[in-house]
PDB file of C-alpha atoms in Angstrom:
ATOM      1  CA  MET A   1     201.902  78.446-230.293  1.00 97.00           C
ATOM      2  CA  ARG A   2     201.411  75.533-227.924  1.00 98.00           C
ATOM      3  CA  TYR A   3     201.443  76.100-224.155  1.00 98.00           C
ATOM      4  CA  ALA A   4     201.945  73.805-221.169  1.00 97.00           C
ATOM      5  CA  LEU A   5     200.812  75.021-217.752  1.00 98.00           C
ATOM      6  CA  LEU A   6     201.912  73.884-214.295  1.00 98.00           C
ATOM      7  CA  VAL A   7     199.911  75.180-211.316  1.00 98.00           C
ATOM      8  CA  LEU A   8     201.484  74.872-207.852  1.00 98.00           C
ATOM      9  CA  ALA A   9     199.392  77.413-205.914  1.00 96.00           C
ATOM     10  CA  PRO A  10     196.753  76.266-203.415  1.00 95.00           C
ATOM     11  CA  PRO A  11     193.156  77.339-204.075  1.00 93.00           C
ATOM     12  CA  GLN A  12     193.459  79.970-201.327  1.00 91.00           C
ATOM     13  CA  ALA A  13     195.840  81.869-203.642  1.00 92.00           C
ATOM     14  CA  SER A  14     192.817  82.925-205.659  1.00 91.00           C
ATOM     15  CA  ALA A  15     194.623  85.774-207.451  1.00 93.00           C
ATOM     16  CA  VAL A  16     197.142  83.277-208.853  1.00 96.00           C
ATOM     17  CA  HIS A  17     194.353  81.046-210.145  1.00 96.00           C
ATOM     18  CA  ARG A  18     192.433  83.983-211.630  1.00 96.00           C
ATOM     19  CA  ALA A  19     195.582  85.128-213.453  1.00 97.00           C
ATOM     20  CA  ALA A  20     196.317  81.616-214.745  1.00 98.00           C
ATOM     21  CA  ILE A  21     192.755  81.087-215.965  1.00 98.00           C
ATOM     22  CA  ALA A  22     192.711  84.527-217.610  1.00 98.00           C
ATOM     23  CA  LEU A  23     195.964  83.736-219.418  1.00 97.00           C
ATOM     24  CA  CYS A  24     194.538  80.410-220.612  1.00 98.00           C
ATOM     25  CA  GLU A  25     191.371  82.076-221.883  1.00 98.00           C
ATOM     26  CA  ALA A  26     193.368  84.779-223.690  1.00 98.00           C
ATOM     27  CA  ALA A  27     195.764  82.260-225.256  1.00 98.00           C
ATOM     28  CA  ILE A  28     192.919  80.087-226.509  1.00 98.00           C
ATOM     29  CA  ALA A  29     191.028  83.136-227.824  1.00 98.00           C
ATOM     30  CA  ALA A  30     194.169  84.146-229.739  1.00 98.00           C
ATOM     31  CA  GLY A  31     194.266  80.738-231.421  1.00 98.00           C
ATOM     32  CA  HIS A  32     196.989  79.140-229.318  1.00 98.00           C
ATOM     33  CA  ALA A  33     196.804  75.528-228.128  1.00 97.00           C
ATOM     34  CA  LEU A  34     196.537  74.598-224.458  1.00 97.00           C
ATOM     35  CA  PRO A  35     195.668  70.914-224.308  1.00 96.00           C
ATOM     36  CA  ARG A  36     196.475  70.284-220.642  1.00 97.00           C
ATOM     37  CA  VAL A  37     196.924  72.006-217.286  1.00 98.00           C
ATOM     38  CA  PHE A  38     198.913  70.052-214.700  1.00 98.00           C
ATOM     39  CA  PHE A  39     198.408  70.687-210.967  1.00 98.00           C
ATOM     40  CA  SER A  40     201.076  69.621-208.472  1.00 98.00           C
ATOM     41  CA  ASP A  41     202.030  70.153-204.843  1.00 96.00           C
ATOM     42  CA  ALA A  42     199.462  72.387-203.096  1.00 96.00           C
ATOM     43  CA  GLY A  43     197.918  73.122-206.495  1.00 97.00           C
ATOM     44  CA  THR A  44     196.217  69.724-206.405  1.00 97.00           C
ATOM     45  CA  GLN A  45     193.944  71.007-203.635  1.00 97.00           C
ATOM     46  CA  VAL A  46     191.977  72.900-206.295  1.00 97.00           C
ATOM     47  CA  ALA A  47     190.740  69.465-207.450  1.00 98.00           C
ATOM     48  CA  LEU A  48     189.294  68.682-204.006  1.00 97.00           C
ATOM     49  CA  ASP A  49     185.527  68.516-204.387  1.00 95.00           C
ATOM     50  CA  SER A  50     184.738  69.536-200.805  1.00 89.00           C
ATOM     51  CA  THR A  51     186.498  72.912-200.614  1.00 85.00           C
ATOM     52  CA  VAL A  52     184.368  76.040-200.373  1.00 83.00           C
ATOM     53  CA  PRO A  53     185.897  79.459-201.129  1.00 82.00           C
ATOM     54  CA  PRO A  54     185.092  82.532-199.037  1.00 80.00           C
ATOM     55  CA  GLY A  55     181.773  84.074-200.050  1.00 81.00           C
ATOM     56  CA  ASP A  56     183.413  87.126-201.614  1.00 81.00           C
ATOM     57  CA  GLU A  57     185.812  85.169-203.866  1.00 82.00           C
ATOM     58  CA  PRO A  58     185.153  83.166-207.009  1.00 87.00           C
ATOM     59  CA  SER A  59     185.880  79.459-206.826  1.00 92.00           C
ATOM     60  CA  ALA A  60     189.211  78.575-208.426  1.00 95.00           C
ATOM     61  CA  ARG A  61     187.939  75.030-208.969  1.00 96.00           C
ATOM     62  CA  GLU A  62     184.849  76.256-210.823  1.00 96.00           C
ATOM     63  CA  GLY A  63     187.008  78.524-212.982  1.00 97.00           C
ATOM     64  CA  TRP A  64     189.195  75.603-214.034  1.00 98.00           C
ATOM     65  CA  GLN A  65     186.165  73.390-214.589  1.00 98.00           C
ATOM     66  CA  ALA A  66     184.642  76.033-216.879  1.00 98.00           C
ATOM     67  CA  LEU A  67     187.894  76.249-218.846  1.00 98.00           C
ATOM     68  CA  ALA A  68     187.890  72.469-219.327  1.00 98.00           C
ATOM     69  CA  ARG A  69     184.214  72.369-220.239  1.00 98.00           C
ATOM     70  CA  ASN A  70     184.331  75.310-222.654  1.00 97.00           C
ATOM     71  CA  HIS A  71     187.636  74.545-224.368  1.00 98.00           C
ATOM     72  CA  GLY A  72     188.339  70.836-223.879  1.00 97.00           C
ATOM     73  CA  VAL A  73     191.415  71.459-221.726  1.00 98.00           C
ATOM     74  CA  GLU A  74     192.528  68.428-219.689  1.00 98.00           C
ATOM     75  CA  LEU A  75     192.898  69.122-215.952  1.00 99.00           C
ATOM     76  CA  ILE A  76     195.445  66.691-214.475  1.00 99.00           C
ATOM     77  CA  ALA A  77     196.242  66.550-210.756  1.00 99.00           C
ATOM     78  CA  CYS A  78     199.569  64.886-209.911  1.00 98.00           C
ATOM     79  CA  ILE A  79     198.556  61.631-208.273  1.00 98.00           C
ATOM     80  CA  GLY A  80     201.379  61.676-205.699  1.00 97.00           C
ATOM     81  CA  SER A  81     200.633  65.226-204.562  1.00 97.00           C
ATOM     82  CA  ALA A  82     196.878  64.745-204.758  1.00 97.00           C
ATOM     83  CA  VAL A  83     196.840  61.708-202.485  1.00 97.00           C
ATOM     84  CA  ARG A  84     198.946  63.589-199.902  1.00 96.00           C
ATOM     85  CA  HIS A  85     196.314  66.349-199.953  1.00 96.00           C
ATOM     86  CA  GLY A  86     193.349  63.977-199.679  1.00 95.00           C
ATOM     87  CA  VAL A  87     192.324  64.264-203.335  1.00 97.00           C
ATOM     88  CA  LEU A  88     191.259  60.749-204.349  1.00 97.00           C
ATOM     89  CA  ASP A  89     189.482  59.332-207.372  1.00 98.00           C
ATOM     90  CA  ALA A  90     187.342  56.194-206.956  1.00 96.00           C
ATOM     91  CA  ASP A  91     190.306  53.848-207.496  1.00 96.00           C
ATOM     92  CA  GLU A  92     192.523  55.619-204.954  1.00 96.00           C
ATOM     93  CA  ALA A  93     189.679  55.842-202.428  1.00 96.00           C
ATOM     94  CA  ALA A  94     189.225  52.070-202.690  1.00 96.00           C
ATOM     95  CA  ARG A  95     192.984  51.436-202.518  1.00 95.00           C
ATOM     96  CA  PHE A  96     193.300  53.513-199.339  1.00 95.00           C
ATOM     97  CA  GLU A  97     190.016  52.181-197.929  1.00 95.00           C
ATOM     98  CA  ARG A  98     188.349  55.590-197.821  1.00 95.00           C
ATOM     99  CA  PRO A  99     184.554  55.892-197.961  1.00 95.00           C
ATOM    100  CA  ALA A 100     184.346  58.079-201.067  1.00 96.00           C
ATOM    101  CA  ALA A 101     186.234  59.771-203.865  1.00 97.00           C
ATOM    102  CA  THR A 102     187.028  63.459-203.327  1.00 97.00           C
ATOM    103  CA  LEU A 103     188.208  64.375-206.836  1.00 98.00           C
ATOM    104  CA  ALA A 104     186.117  67.152-208.364  1.00 98.00           C
ATOM    105  CA  GLU A 105     184.354  66.673-211.682  1.00 97.00           C
ATOM    106  CA  GLY A 106     186.488  67.580-214.685  1.00 98.00           C
ATOM    107  CA  PHE A 107     189.794  66.667-213.038  1.00 98.00           C
ATOM    108  CA  THR A 108     191.810  63.475-213.553  1.00 98.00           C
ATOM    109  CA  LEU A 109     194.656  62.032-211.503  1.00 98.00           C
ATOM    110  CA  GLY A 110     197.837  61.353-213.455  1.00 98.00           C
ATOM    111  CA  GLY A 111     201.573  60.920-213.127  1.00 97.00           C
ATOM    112  CA  LEU A 112     204.428  63.305-213.783  1.00 96.00           C
ATOM    113  CA  GLY A 113     204.915  61.708-217.187  1.00 97.00           C
ATOM    114  CA  LEU A 114     201.886  63.692-218.369  1.00 98.00           C
ATOM    115  CA  LEU A 115     203.597  66.926-217.336  1.00 97.00           C
ATOM    116  CA  VAL A 116     206.802  65.882-219.107  1.00 97.00           C
ATOM    117  CA  GLU A 117     204.811  64.979-222.221  1.00 97.00           C
ATOM    118  CA  ALA A 118     202.965  68.320-222.246  1.00 97.00           C
ATOM    119  CA  THR A 119     206.161  70.292-221.650  1.00 97.00           C
ATOM    120  CA  ALA A 120     208.067  68.429-224.375  1.00 97.00           C
ATOM    121  CA  ALA A 121     205.301  69.150-226.895  1.00 97.00           C
ATOM    122  CA  ALA A 122     204.971  72.829-225.891  1.00 98.00           C
ATOM    123  CA  ASP A 123     206.585  75.933-227.325  1.00 98.00           C
ATOM    124  CA  ARG A 124     206.213  77.630-223.941  1.00 97.00           C
ATOM    125  CA  ALA A 125     205.868  76.176-220.445  1.00 97.00           C
ATOM    126  CA  LEU A 126     204.489  78.406-217.691  1.00 97.00           C
ATOM    127  CA  THR A 127     204.327  77.874-213.935  1.00 97.00           C
ATOM    128  CA  PHE A 128     201.893  79.593-211.573  1.00 97.00           C
ATOM    129  CA  GLY A 129     202.603  79.552-207.837  1.00 95.00           C
ATOM    130  CA  GLY A 130     205.371  77.792-206.010  1.00 80.00           C
ATOM    131  CA  GLY A 131     207.161  80.858-204.675  1.00 63.00           C
ATOM    132  CA  ALA A 132     208.784  80.879-201.251  1.00 50.00           C
ATOM    133  CA  PRO A 133     206.295  81.337-198.388  1.00 50.00           C
TER     134      PRO A 133
END
């Protein structure tokens, strides 16, 4: 089975990220395909290199980076949402005349077309986060 994942939860919703990462790990271990995880809205904040989680919580960003590193999963942050949250790659930092990129290693900025592509190719599409406040 092929999965597409959309993550909308901010990094402070660490339980949501832990559950999403655990599902990804279990799906991959069971032989399912998960080529890409797409982060949008507040979920793009997980790709911000400068965030530091509370000392008693694991880093959501590091969990996603490990998933990408260990399993070749693409981590795509929606470029529109990312820019609004201060997540910039080198090109966007230059375009907005900012001193440095803030995109964490292992993440890439991309458009919604990548989410549509992943969803169209998937047998199942799952969303984490995005509930009413």
